[in-house]
């Protein structure tokens, strides 16, 4: 009863190569569920692309990637989450690049290195308008005097995802980086456009800008990807018939279709986001009204239409309601699913030759 991701491997890999060629020094991001592919598979693809560094989200994601732990990638593995004293990174220490954004953490990491006889590799993160992690301008200058026990690989600038230009902010942050007098000219950046990167490289020719890219790389050509669920069962119902875990009643004559994919896969789960425009907010109000009335659109397409959940998705499967007159699929058929790849885990990924 799989939820499958079908990949046109030739088209997908051609896209990966185009993105790599357009972004010198690219650092593929593999974090979380690996954008639906799994981080081990993406590490293999990063090796195929010739990347010398990849980025993961947390220390628990290092082992499936790093070659010394049996993973497929032999280059540097950068951890995007900042190092904290309570972290005990998995081996191999030589492959891991730690992100540091506080003076106390930089000091503690240096002390740990003195006791464990290895010299940690670090990137120093500069705090941006996201206000998530990182040094202030003053903190970055102070950090420059505390680097005896670590090897500095570069500075990290993690910018928000927004529609406006980042150039004003990045130029201000780069002024701080230059003023800190750090023993590195490498800057890892996230969420800059190609135009912005080109401008920065022209403005700071002595610096090596390394773009960290995830979504654009792995999911930039959605036409190469096709998600399909398996039809597990089909039950005709009349108006008033009871069904489901919550003993709901059918609103009209139709068919209950049980398909693979549920909350364990990420189906029906969505991170909360505030509407950025009046149109966004109106759409959310409309969806909220439908939800309150018990009519929630699912990501499953049957007979050319996105169908309603008959009830909230289960852990491994979902129940859909087809109104009378719709073409009913057979058990074992596959139906199309529209998913958020960064929130979905697949039972199987099938790459075509």
C-alpha positions as CSV (number, residue, x, y, z in Angstrom):
1,X,0.0,0.0,0.0
2,X,2.7,2.5,-1.0
3,X,2.7,6.2,-1.5
4,X,5.2,6.5,-4.3
5,X,7.4,9.2,-5.7
6,X,8.1,8.7,-9.4
7,X,11.1,10.6,-10.7
8,X,12.1,11.1,-14.4
9,X,15.7,10.5,-13.5
10,X,17.2,11.9,-16.7
11,X,15.2,15.1,-16.6
12,X,15.8,15.6,-12.9
13,X,19.5,15.0,-13.1
14,X,19.8,17.4,-16.0
15,X,18.1,20.0,-13.9
16,X,20.5,19.3,-11.0
17,X,23.5,19.8,-13.3
18,X,22.1,23.1,-14.7
19,X,21.7,24.5,-11.2
20,X,25.2,23.3,-10.2
21,X,26.7,24.9,-13.3
22,X,24.8,28.2,-12.7
23,X,26.0,28.4,-9.1
24,X,29.8,28.0,-8.7
25,X,30.6,26.7,-5.2
26,X,27.1,25.4,-4.6
27,X,26.5,23.7,-1.2
28,X,23.5,21.3,-1.6
29,X,21.2,21.3,1.4
30,X,19.9,17.9,2.4
31,X,18.2,18.6,5.7
32,X,15.0,17.0,7.2
33,X,13.3,14.5,5.0
34,X,15.7,15.3,2.1
35,X,12.9,17.2,0.3
36,X,11.0,14.0,0.0
37,X,13.8,12.0,-1.5
38,X,15.6,11.1,1.8
39,X,18.9,12.7,2.8
40,X,21.0,9.6,1.9
41,X,19.8,9.6,-1.7
42,X,20.5,13.3,-2.0
43,X,24.0,12.8,-0.5
44,X,24.6,10.3,-3.3
45,X,23.4,12.8,-5.9
46,X,25.6,15.6,-4.4
47,X,28.5,13.2,-4.8
48,X,27.5,12.7,-8.4
49,X,27.4,16.5,-8.9
50,X,30.9,16.8,-7.6
51,X,30.0,19.0,-4.6
52,X,32.8,19.3,-2.0
53,X,30.4,20.3,0.8
54,X,26.8,19.6,1.7
55,X,24.6,21.0,4.5
56,X,22.3,19.1,6.9
57,X,20.0,20.5,9.5
58,X,21.0,18.8,12.7
59,X,23.7,16.6,14.1
60,X,21.5,13.5,13.9
61,X,21.5,13.9,10.1
62,X,25.3,13.7,9.9
63,X,25.6,9.9,10.2
64,X,23.4,9.0,7.2
65,X,25.5,11.3,5.0
66,X,29.1,11.1,6.2
67,X,31.3,8.5,4.6
68,X,33.2,7.6,7.8
69,X,29.8,6.6,9.3
70,X,28.9,4.5,6.3
71,X,27.2,7.3,4.3
72,X,27.8,8.1,0.7
73,X,29.4,11.5,0.9
74,X,33.1,12.0,1.5
75,X,33.3,15.8,1.6
76,X,32.5,18.3,4.3
77,X,29.2,18.1,6.1
78,X,28.0,21.4,7.4
79,X,25.4,21.4,10.2
80,X,23.1,24.4,9.9
81,X,21.7,24.3,13.4
82,X,24.1,26.1,15.7
83,X,26.4,24.1,18.0
84,X,25.5,24.2,21.7
85,X,27.5,22.8,24.7
86,X,24.9,20.1,25.1
87,X,25.6,18.8,21.6
88,X,27.8,15.7,21.3
89,X,28.4,15.6,17.5
90,X,28.7,12.1,16.0
91,X,32.0,11.2,14.3
92,X,33.6,11.8,12.0
93,X,34.9,15.1,13.4
94,X,37.1,15.8,10.4
95,X,34.1,15.9,8.0
96,X,31.8,18.0,10.2
97,X,31.7,21.8,10.0
98,X,30.0,23.4,13.0
99,X,27.9,26.6,12.9
100,X,28.7,28.9,15.8
101,X,26.8,32.1,16.6
102,X,27.6,32.9,20.3
103,X,30.8,33.7,22.0
104,X,30.1,31.3,24.9
105,X,29.6,28.5,22.4
106,X,32.8,29.3,20.5
107,X,34.7,29.2,23.9
108,X,33.1,25.9,24.9
109,X,33.8,24.3,21.6
110,X,37.4,25.3,21.9
111,X,37.6,23.9,25.4
112,X,36.1,20.6,24.2
113,X,38.7,20.5,21.4
114,X,41.5,20.8,24.0
115,X,40.2,17.7,25.9
116,X,39.3,15.6,22.8
117,X,42.4,16.4,20.8
118,X,40.8,17.6,17.6
119,X,40.5,21.0,16.1
120,X,36.9,21.8,15.2
121,X,36.0,23.3,11.9
122,X,33.5,26.1,12.2
123,X,31.6,28.8,10.3
124,X,30.7,31.9,12.2
125,X,27.1,32.9,11.6
126,X,26.3,36.7,11.4
127,X,22.9,37.6,12.8
128,X,20.5,38.8,10.0
129,X,17.1,40.4,10.0
130,X,15.7,36.9,10.6
131,X,17.0,37.3,14.2
132,X,17.3,33.5,14.6
133,X,20.9,32.7,15.3
134,X,24.2,34.5,15.0
135,X,26.8,37.0,16.2
136,X,26.1,40.8,16.3
137,X,28.7,43.0,14.6
138,X,30.5,43.5,17.9
139,X,30.3,39.8,18.7
140,X,31.9,38.9,15.3
141,X,34.8,41.2,16.1
142,X,35.2,39.7,19.5
143,X,35.1,36.2,18.0
144,X,38.0,37.1,15.8
145,X,40.2,37.1,18.9
146,X,39.0,33.6,20.1
147,X,40.0,31.4,17.2
148,X,43.1,29.7,18.5
149,X,41.5,26.3,19.1
150,X,39.3,26.2,16.0
151,X,39.6,26.3,12.2
152,X,37.4,28.9,10.6
153,X,35.9,27.7,7.3
154,X,33.9,30.9,6.6
155,X,31.1,33.2,7.7
156,X,27.4,32.2,7.2
157,X,24.7,34.7,6.3
158,X,21.2,33.1,6.4
159,X,18.7,35.6,5.0
160,X,14.9,35.5,5.1
161,X,12.8,34.3,2.2
162,X,11.2,37.5,0.9
163,X,10.2,39.2,-2.4
164,X,12.4,42.3,-1.8
165,X,16.0,42.8,-2.5
166,X,18.5,41.6,0.1
167,X,21.4,43.7,-1.2
168,X,21.1,46.6,1.2
169,X,21.2,44.2,4.2
170,X,23.9,42.0,2.8
171,X,26.2,45.0,2.1
172,X,25.7,46.1,5.7
173,X,26.5,42.6,7.0
174,X,29.5,42.3,4.7
175,X,30.9,45.6,6.1
176,X,30.8,43.9,9.5
177,X,32.5,40.8,8.1
178,X,35.3,42.8,6.6
179,X,35.7,44.9,9.7
180,X,36.0,41.8,11.9
181,X,39.3,40.9,10.3
182,X,38.6,37.2,10.3
183,X,41.1,34.7,8.9
184,X,38.8,33.7,6.0
185,X,37.3,35.2,2.8
186,X,34.6,32.6,2.4
187,X,31.0,33.5,2.9
188,X,28.1,30.9,2.8
189,X,24.8,32.6,1.9
190,X,21.2,31.4,1.8
191,X,18.2,32.7,-0.2
192,X,20.0,35.1,-2.5
193,X,18.9,35.4,-6.1
194,X,21.3,34.9,-9.0
195,X,21.3,38.6,-9.7
196,X,22.1,39.4,-6.0
197,X,24.9,36.9,-6.0
198,X,26.4,38.4,-9.1
199,X,26.3,41.9,-7.7
200,X,28.0,40.8,-4.5
201,X,30.7,39.0,-6.3
202,X,31.4,42.1,-8.3
203,X,31.4,44.3,-5.2
204,X,33.6,42.0,-3.1
205,X,35.9,40.3,-5.6
206,X,38.3,39.1,-2.9
207,X,35.6,37.0,-1.2
208,X,34.3,33.5,-2.2
209,X,30.5,33.4,-1.9
210,X,29.2,29.9,-1.6
211,X,25.4,29.6,-2.1
212,X,23.6,27.0,0.1
213,X,20.7,25.8,-2.0
214,X,18.0,23.2,-1.3
215,X,14.5,23.8,-2.8
216,X,15.7,25.3,-6.1
217,X,18.1,22.4,-6.6
218,X,16.1,19.4,-5.7
219,X,12.6,20.6,-6.5
220,X,13.2,23.2,-9.2
221,X,11.7,21.0,-12.0
222,X,8.4,19.7,-10.6
223,X,7.5,18.3,-14.0
224,X,10.1,15.6,-13.4
225,X,8.3,14.4,-10.2
226,X,5.0,12.6,-9.9
227,X,3.5,11.4,-6.6
228,X,0.9,8.6,-6.7
229,X,-1.1,6.8,-4.1
230,X,-2.6,3.3,-4.2
231,X,-6.3,2.7,-4.0
232,X,-6.7,0.3,-1.1
233,X,-10.5,-0.1,-0.9
234,X,-13.8,1.2,-2.4
235,X,-17.2,1.4,-0.6
236,X,-20.4,2.7,-2.1
237,X,-22.5,4.6,0.5
238,X,-26.0,6.1,0.6
239,X,-26.9,9.3,2.3
240,X,-26.8,8.8,6.1
241,X,-24.6,5.7,6.0
242,X,-22.0,5.7,8.9
243,X,-18.3,5.4,8.1
244,X,-14.8,6.1,9.5
245,X,-13.2,6.3,12.9
246,X,-15.4,9.1,14.0
247,X,-18.7,7.5,12.8
248,X,-19.5,10.3,10.4
249,X,-22.5,10.0,8.1
250,X,-22.4,10.3,4.3
251,X,-23.8,13.7,3.2
252,X,-25.1,12.1,-0.1
253,X,-24.9,9.0,-2.1
254,X,-21.4,8.4,-3.4
255,X,-18.3,6.3,-2.8
256,X,-15.8,6.1,0.0
257,X,-12.3,5.6,-1.5
258,X,-9.5,4.5,0.8
259,X,-6.0,5.4,-0.5
260,X,-2.5,5.1,0.8
261,X,-0.9,8.0,2.5
262,X,-1.7,9.6,5.9
263,X,-0.3,11.7,8.7
264,X,2.7,9.4,9.1
265,X,3.7,10.5,5.5
266,X,2.9,14.1,6.2
267,X,-0.4,14.1,4.2
268,X,-2.9,16.6,5.6
269,X,-0.2,18.2,7.8
270,X,0.7,21.8,7.1
271,X,2.9,24.3,9.0
272,X,1.0,27.4,10.0
273,X,1.7,30.4,7.9
274,X,0.3,33.9,8.2
275,X,-1.3,35.3,5.1
276,X,1.0,37.9,3.5
277,X,-1.8,39.5,1.4
278,X,-5.5,40.1,1.7
279,X,-6.0,37.5,-1.0
280,X,-4.1,34.9,1.1
281,X,-6.1,35.8,4.2
282,X,-9.4,35.6,2.3
283,X,-8.4,32.1,1.0
284,X,-7.6,31.0,4.5
285,X,-10.9,32.2,5.9
286,X,-12.7,30.4,3.1
287,X,-10.9,27.2,3.8
288,X,-11.6,27.6,7.5
289,X,-15.3,27.8,6.7
290,X,-15.2,24.6,4.6
291,X,-13.3,22.9,7.4
292,X,-15.8,23.9,10.0
293,X,-18.6,22.5,7.8
294,X,-16.7,19.2,7.4
295,X,-15.6,19.7,3.8
296,X,-11.8,19.6,3.5
297,X,-10.2,19.3,0.1
298,X,-7.5,16.6,0.0
299,X,-4.4,16.5,-2.2
300,X,-5.7,13.4,-4.1
301,X,-7.0,13.7,-7.6
302,X,-9.6,11.3,-8.9
303,X,-11.4,11.6,-12.2
304,X,-9.7,14.9,-12.9
305,X,-10.7,16.7,-9.6
306,X,-9.1,17.2,-6.2
307,X,-11.4,15.2,-3.9
308,X,-12.6,15.9,-0.4
309,X,-11.4,14.0,2.7
310,X,-14.3,12.0,4.0
311,X,-12.7,12.5,7.5
312,X,-9.3,13.6,8.7
313,X,-6.5,11.5,7.3
314,X,-5.4,8.4,9.3
315,X,-1.8,7.6,10.1
316,X,-1.2,5.3,7.1
317,X,-4.2,5.9,4.8
318,X,-6.9,8.4,4.0
319,X,-10.6,8.2,3.2
320,X,-12.0,10.3,0.4
321,X,-15.6,11.0,-0.6
322,X,-16.6,10.8,-4.3
323,X,-20.0,12.2,-5.1
324,X,-22.4,10.1,-7.2
325,X,-21.6,10.0,-10.9
326,X,-17.8,10.3,-10.5
327,X,-15.6,7.6,-12.1
328,X,-14.6,5.2,-9.3
329,X,-11.1,3.7,-9.4
330,X,-10.4,0.1,-9.0
331,X,-8.5,-1.4,-6.0
332,X,-4.8,-1.4,-6.9
333,X,-5.1,1.7,-9.2
334,X,-2.8,4.6,-8.6
335,X,-4.1,8.2,-8.2
336,X,-2.2,11.5,-8.4
337,X,-1.3,13.3,-5.2
338,X,-0.4,17.0,-4.8
339,X,2.0,17.2,-1.9
340,X,4.4,19.5,-0.1
341,X,7.7,17.6,-0.7
342,X,9.4,19.1,2.3
343,X,6.7,17.7,4.5
344,X,6.1,14.3,2.9
345,X,7.8,11.0,3.4
346,X,7.3,8.4,0.7
347,X,7.2,4.6,1.1
348,X,9.1,4.2,-2.2
349,X,11.0,6.4,-4.6
350,X,11.1,5.1,-8.2
351,X,13.7,6.6,-10.5
352,X,13.2,5.9,-14.2
353,X,16.3,5.1,-16.3
